[in-house]
mmCIF file of C-alpha atoms in Angstrom:
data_model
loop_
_atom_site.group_PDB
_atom_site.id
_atom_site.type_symbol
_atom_site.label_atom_id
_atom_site.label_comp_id
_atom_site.label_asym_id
_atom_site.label_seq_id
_atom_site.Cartn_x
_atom_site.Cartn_y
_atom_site.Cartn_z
ATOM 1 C CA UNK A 877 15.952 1.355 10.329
ATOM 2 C CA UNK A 878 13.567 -0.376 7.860
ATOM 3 C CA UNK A 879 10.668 1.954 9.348
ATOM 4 C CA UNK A 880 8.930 5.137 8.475
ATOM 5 C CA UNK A 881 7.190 7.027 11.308
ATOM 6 C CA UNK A 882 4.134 8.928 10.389
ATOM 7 C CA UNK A 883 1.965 11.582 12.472
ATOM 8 C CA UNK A 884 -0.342 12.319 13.226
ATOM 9 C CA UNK A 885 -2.550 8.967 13.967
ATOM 10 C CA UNK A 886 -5.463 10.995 13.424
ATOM 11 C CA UNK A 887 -6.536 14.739 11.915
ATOM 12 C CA UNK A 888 -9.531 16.350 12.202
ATOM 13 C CA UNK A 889 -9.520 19.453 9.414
ATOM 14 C CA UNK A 890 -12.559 22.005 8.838
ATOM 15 C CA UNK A 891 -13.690 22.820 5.551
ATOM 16 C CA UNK A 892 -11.333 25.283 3.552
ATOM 17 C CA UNK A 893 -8.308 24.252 6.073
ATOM 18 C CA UNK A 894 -5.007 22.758 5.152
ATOM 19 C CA UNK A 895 -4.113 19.506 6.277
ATOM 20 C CA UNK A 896 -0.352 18.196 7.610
ATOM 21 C CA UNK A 897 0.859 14.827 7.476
ATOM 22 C CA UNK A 898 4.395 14.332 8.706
ATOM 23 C CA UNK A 899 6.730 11.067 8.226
ATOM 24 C CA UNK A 900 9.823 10.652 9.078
ATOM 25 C CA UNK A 901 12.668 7.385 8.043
ATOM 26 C CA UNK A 902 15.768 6.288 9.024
ATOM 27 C CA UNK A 903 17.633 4.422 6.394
ATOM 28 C CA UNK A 904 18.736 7.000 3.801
ATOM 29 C CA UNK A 905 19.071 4.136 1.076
ATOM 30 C CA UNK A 906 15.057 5.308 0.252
ATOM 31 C CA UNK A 907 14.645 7.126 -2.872
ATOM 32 C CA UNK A 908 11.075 7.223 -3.209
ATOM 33 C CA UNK A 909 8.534 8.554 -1.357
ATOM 34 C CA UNK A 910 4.540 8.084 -2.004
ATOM 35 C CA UNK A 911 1.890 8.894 -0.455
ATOM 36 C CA UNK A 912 -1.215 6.847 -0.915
ATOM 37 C CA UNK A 913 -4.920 8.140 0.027
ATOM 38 C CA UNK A 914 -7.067 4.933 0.836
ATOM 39 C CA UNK A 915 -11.036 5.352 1.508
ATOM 40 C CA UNK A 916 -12.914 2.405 3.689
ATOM 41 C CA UNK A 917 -13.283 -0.607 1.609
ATOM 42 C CA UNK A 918 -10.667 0.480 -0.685
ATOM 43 C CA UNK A 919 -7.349 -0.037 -1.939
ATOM 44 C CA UNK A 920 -4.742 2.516 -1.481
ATOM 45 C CA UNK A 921 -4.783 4.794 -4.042
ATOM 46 C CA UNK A 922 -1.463 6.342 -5.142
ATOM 47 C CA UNK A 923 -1.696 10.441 -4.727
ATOM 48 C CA UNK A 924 1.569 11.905 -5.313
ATOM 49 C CA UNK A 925 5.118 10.808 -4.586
ATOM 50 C CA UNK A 926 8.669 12.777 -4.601
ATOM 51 C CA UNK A 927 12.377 11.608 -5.177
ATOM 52 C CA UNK A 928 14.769 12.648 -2.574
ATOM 53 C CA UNK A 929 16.399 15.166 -4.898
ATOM 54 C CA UNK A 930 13.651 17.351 -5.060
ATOM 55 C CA UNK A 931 12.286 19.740 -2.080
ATOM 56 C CA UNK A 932 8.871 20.442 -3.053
ATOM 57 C CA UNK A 933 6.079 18.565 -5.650
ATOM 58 C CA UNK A 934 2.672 20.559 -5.812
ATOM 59 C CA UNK A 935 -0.199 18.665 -7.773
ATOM 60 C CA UNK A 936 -3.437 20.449 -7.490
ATOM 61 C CA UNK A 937 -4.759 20.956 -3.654
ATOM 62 C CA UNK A 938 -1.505 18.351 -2.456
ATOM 63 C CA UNK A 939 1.687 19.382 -1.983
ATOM 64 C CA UNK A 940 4.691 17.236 -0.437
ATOM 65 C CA UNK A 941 7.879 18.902 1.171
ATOM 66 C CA UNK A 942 11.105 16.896 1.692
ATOM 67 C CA UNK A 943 13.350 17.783 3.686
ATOM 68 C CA UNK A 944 16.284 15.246 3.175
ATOM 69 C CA UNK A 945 18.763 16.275 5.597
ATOM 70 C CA UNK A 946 16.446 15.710 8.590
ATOM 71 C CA UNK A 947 14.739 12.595 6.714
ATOM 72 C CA UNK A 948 11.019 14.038 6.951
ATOM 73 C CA UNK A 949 8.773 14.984 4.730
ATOM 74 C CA UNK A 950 5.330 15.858 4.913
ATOM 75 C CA UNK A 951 2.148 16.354 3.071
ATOM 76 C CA UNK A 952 0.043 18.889 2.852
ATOM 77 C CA UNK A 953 -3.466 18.768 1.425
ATOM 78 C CA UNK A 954 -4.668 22.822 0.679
ATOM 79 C CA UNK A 955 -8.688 23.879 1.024
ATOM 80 C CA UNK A 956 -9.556 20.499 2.373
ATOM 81 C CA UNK A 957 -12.870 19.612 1.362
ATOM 82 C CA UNK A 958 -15.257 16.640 3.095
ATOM 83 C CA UNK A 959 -14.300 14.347 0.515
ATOM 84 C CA UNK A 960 -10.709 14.195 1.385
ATOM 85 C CA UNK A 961 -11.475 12.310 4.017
ATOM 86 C CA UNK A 962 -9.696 9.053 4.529
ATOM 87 C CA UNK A 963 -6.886 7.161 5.724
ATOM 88 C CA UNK A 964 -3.282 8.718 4.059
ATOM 89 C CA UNK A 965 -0.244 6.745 4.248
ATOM 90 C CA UNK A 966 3.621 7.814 3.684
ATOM 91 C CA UNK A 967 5.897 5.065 2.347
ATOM 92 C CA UNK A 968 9.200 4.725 1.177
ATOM 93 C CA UNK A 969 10.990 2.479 -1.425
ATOM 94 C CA UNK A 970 14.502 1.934 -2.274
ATOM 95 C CA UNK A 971 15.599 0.136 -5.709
ATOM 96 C CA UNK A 972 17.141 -3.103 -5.712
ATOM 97 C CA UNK A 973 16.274 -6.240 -6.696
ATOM 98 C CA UNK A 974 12.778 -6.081 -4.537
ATOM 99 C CA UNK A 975 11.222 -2.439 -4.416
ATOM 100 C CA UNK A 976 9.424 -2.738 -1.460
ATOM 101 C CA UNK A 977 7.468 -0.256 -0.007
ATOM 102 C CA UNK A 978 8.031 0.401 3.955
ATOM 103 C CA UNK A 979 4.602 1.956 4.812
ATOM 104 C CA UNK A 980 3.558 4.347 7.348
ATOM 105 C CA UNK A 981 0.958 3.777 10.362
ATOM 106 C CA UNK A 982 -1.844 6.494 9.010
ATOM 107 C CA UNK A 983 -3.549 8.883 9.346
ATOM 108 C CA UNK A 984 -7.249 9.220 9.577
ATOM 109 C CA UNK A 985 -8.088 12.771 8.097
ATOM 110 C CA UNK A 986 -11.862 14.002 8.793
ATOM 111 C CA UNK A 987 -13.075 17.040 7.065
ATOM 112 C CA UNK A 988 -15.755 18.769 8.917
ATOM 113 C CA UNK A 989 -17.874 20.666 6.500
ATOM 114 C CA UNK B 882 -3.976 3.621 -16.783
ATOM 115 C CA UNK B 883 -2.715 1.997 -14.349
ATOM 116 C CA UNK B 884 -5.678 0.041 -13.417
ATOM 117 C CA UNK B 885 -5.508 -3.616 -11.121
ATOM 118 C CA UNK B 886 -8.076 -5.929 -10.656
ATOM 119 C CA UNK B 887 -8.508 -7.736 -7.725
ATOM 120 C CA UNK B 888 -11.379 -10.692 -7.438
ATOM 121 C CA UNK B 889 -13.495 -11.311 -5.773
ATOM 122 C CA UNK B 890 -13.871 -8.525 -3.448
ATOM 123 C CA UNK B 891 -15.714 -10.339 -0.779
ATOM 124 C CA UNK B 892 -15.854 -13.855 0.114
ATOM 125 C CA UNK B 893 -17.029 -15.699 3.008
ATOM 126 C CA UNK B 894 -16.598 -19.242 3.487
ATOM 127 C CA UNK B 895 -16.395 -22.345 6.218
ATOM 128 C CA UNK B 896 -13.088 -22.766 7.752
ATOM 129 C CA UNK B 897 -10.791 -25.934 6.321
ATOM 130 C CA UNK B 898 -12.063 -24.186 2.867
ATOM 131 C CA UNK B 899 -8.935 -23.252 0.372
ATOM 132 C CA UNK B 900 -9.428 -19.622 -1.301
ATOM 133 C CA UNK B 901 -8.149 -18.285 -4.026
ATOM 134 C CA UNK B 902 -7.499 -14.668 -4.600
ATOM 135 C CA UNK B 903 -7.018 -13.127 -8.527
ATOM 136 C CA UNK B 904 -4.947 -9.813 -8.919
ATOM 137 C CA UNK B 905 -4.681 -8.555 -12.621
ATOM 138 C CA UNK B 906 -3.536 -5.856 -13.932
ATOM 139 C CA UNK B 907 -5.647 -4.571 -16.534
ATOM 140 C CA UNK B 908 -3.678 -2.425 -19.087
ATOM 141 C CA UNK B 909 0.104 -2.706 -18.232
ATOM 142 C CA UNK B 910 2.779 -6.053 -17.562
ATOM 143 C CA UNK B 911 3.469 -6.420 -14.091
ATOM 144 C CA UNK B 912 6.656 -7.994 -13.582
ATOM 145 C CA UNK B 913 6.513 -7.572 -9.796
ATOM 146 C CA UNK B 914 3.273 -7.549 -7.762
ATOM 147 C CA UNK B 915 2.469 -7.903 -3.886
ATOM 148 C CA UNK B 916 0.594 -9.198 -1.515
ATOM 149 C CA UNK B 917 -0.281 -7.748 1.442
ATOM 150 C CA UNK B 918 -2.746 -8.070 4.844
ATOM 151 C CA UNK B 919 -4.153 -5.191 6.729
ATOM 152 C CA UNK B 920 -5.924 -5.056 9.737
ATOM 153 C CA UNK B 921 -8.364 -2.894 10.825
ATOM 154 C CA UNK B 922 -7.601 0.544 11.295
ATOM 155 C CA UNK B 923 -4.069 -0.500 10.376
ATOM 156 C CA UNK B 924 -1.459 -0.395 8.162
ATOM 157 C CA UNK B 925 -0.707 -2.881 5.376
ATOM 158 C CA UNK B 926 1.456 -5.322 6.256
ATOM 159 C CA UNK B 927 3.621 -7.150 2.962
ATOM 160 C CA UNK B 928 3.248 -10.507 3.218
ATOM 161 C CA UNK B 929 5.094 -11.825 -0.258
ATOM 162 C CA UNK B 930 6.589 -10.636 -3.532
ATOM 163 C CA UNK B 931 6.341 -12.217 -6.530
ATOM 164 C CA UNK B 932 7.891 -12.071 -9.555
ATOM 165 C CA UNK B 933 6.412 -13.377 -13.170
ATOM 166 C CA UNK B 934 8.063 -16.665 -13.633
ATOM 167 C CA UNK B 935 9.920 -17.543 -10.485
ATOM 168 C CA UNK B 936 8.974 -18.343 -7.201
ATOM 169 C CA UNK B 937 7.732 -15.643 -4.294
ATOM 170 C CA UNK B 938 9.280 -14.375 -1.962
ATOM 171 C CA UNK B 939 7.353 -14.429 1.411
ATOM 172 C CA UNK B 940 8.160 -11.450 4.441
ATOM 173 C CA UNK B 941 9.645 -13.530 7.740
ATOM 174 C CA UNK B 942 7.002 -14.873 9.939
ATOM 175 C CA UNK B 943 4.093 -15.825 6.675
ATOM 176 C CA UNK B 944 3.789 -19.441 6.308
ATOM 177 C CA UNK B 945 4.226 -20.165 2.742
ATOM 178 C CA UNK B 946 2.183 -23.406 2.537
ATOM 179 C CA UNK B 947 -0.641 -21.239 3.908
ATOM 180 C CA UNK B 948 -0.661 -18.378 1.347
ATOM 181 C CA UNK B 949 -0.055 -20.220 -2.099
ATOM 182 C CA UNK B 950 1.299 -17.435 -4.485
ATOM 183 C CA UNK B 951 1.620 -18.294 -7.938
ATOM 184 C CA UNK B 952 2.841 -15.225 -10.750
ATOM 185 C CA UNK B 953 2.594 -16.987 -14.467
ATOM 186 C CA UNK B 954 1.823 -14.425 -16.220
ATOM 187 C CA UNK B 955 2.912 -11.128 -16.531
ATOM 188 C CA UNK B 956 -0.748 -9.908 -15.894
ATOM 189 C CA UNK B 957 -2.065 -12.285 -13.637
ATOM 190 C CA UNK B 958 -1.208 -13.374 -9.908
ATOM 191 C CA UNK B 959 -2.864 -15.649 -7.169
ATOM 192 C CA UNK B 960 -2.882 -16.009 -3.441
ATOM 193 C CA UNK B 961 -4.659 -19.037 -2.506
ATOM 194 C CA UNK B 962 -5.199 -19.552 1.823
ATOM 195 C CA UNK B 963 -5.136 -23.125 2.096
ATOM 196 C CA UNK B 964 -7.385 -24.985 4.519
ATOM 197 C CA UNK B 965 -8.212 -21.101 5.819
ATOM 198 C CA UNK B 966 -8.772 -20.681 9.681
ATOM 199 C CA UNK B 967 -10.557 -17.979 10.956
ATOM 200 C CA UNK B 968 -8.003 -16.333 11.843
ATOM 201 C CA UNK B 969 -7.034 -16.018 8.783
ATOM 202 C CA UNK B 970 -10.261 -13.353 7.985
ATOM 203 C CA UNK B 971 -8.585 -10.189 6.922
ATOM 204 C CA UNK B 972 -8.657 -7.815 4.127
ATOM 205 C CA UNK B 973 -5.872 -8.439 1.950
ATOM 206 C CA UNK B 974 -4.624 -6.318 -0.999
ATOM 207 C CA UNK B 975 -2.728 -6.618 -4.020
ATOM 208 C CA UNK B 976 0.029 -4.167 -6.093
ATOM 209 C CA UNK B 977 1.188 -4.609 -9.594
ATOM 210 C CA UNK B 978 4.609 -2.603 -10.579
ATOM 211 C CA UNK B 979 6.330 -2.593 -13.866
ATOM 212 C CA UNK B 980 10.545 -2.678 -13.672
ATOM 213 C CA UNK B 981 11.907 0.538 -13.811
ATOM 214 C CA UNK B 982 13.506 3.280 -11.240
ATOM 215 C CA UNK B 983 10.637 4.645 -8.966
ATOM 216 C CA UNK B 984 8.018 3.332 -10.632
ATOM 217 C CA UNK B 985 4.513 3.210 -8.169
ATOM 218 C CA UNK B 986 2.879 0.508 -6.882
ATOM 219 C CA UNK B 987 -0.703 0.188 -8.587
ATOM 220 C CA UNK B 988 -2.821 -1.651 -5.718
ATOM 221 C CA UNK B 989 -6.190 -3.189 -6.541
ATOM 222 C CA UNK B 990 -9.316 -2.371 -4.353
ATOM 223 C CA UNK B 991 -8.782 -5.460 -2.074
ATOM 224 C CA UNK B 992 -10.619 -8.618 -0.954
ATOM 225 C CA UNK B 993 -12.479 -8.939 2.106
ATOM 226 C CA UNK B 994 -12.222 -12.550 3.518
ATOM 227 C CA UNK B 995 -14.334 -13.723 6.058
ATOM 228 C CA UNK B 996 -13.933 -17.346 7.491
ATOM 229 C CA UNK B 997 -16.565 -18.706 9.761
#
């Protein structure tokens, strides 16, 4: 219940194209959802993140949709360009004395110029 | 803003060797900050939370005499592998938060450990 299921495990993307990450979770305690973008080497970097009451959050090119009654939501990266690629992980946190973040597996996103 | 500062970003050293790791977070109080291990081509894996002030809290299955965490200040937290292994070579990553409803996880750029 503590996980969050993310697909796919790899995403190749040409130049201009829009990218889809899905996740899904179980435990409906979560109320926050961020994705992180993380380039080799790196840390993850926080990109954008959405609160369960909210369907849609667009900031510039990325865009996540939630969809709380099947517990997915997704992100979607518009006119992909070669430097959006990297590994993007979904998490989920829920509040309490902790605030952990459950992360998802990745995705490795390649844009092909 | 936002900014956390993980040192040193690389370090390779003879196994039996203790290592200490430095998160800070530059320009905001961390109350809570994280620890975690990832694998290659994986996902991070939490390995302890720690709190300014008390002790950490390790995820079931890390040996806490291993990874030393200490939080004292509200800017400044340590991991320190004692008597590292080489298994114990891994990237590992810290995250600064401050207290508050859905506030992010800030996560510094990581430190590569490498024990021979």
């Amino acid at each position: 219940q503590q996980q969050v299921k993310q697909s796919p495990q790899s995403l190749i993307v040409q130049k201009g194209g829009i990218s889809i990450i899905n996740c899904a979770y179980e435990n409906t305690a979560f109320d926050y959802f961020p994705w992180y973008q993380q380039f080799p080497g790196k840390g993850p970097a926080l990109l954008i993140a959405i609160r369960p009451d909210v369907s849609e959050k667009k900031e510039g090119r990325f865009t996540i949709s939630f969809n709380k009654s099947a517990k997915q939501f997704s992100l979607h990266i518009m006119d992909s360009q070669p430097g959006d690629s990297a590994t993007y992980f979904c998490a989920a946190m829920y509040g309490g004395a902790t605030n952990k973040l459950i992360f998802g597996t990745g995705t490795l996103l390649a844009v092909q110029p | 803003g936002a900014v956390v500062s993980q040192h040193p970003s690389r370090v390779i050293c003879k196994s039996g060797t203790s290592v200490k790791i430095e998160c800070r977070s530059l320009d905001f109080q961390a109350t809570t900050m994280f620890w975690y291990r990832q694998f290659p081509k994986k996902s991070l894996m939490l390995m302890a939370t720690s709190n300014e002030g008390s002790k950490a809290t390790y995820e079931q299955g890390v040996e806490k005499d291993k990874f030393l965490i200490n939080h004292a200040s509200l800017t400044l937290s340590t991991l320190t592998v004692t008597s590292a292994q080489p298994e114990d070579s891994s990237f590992y990553i810290c995250s600064a938060r401050v207290t508050g409803f859905s506030q992010p996880q800030h996560f510094g750029d990581g430190t590569r450990l490498s024990i021979l």
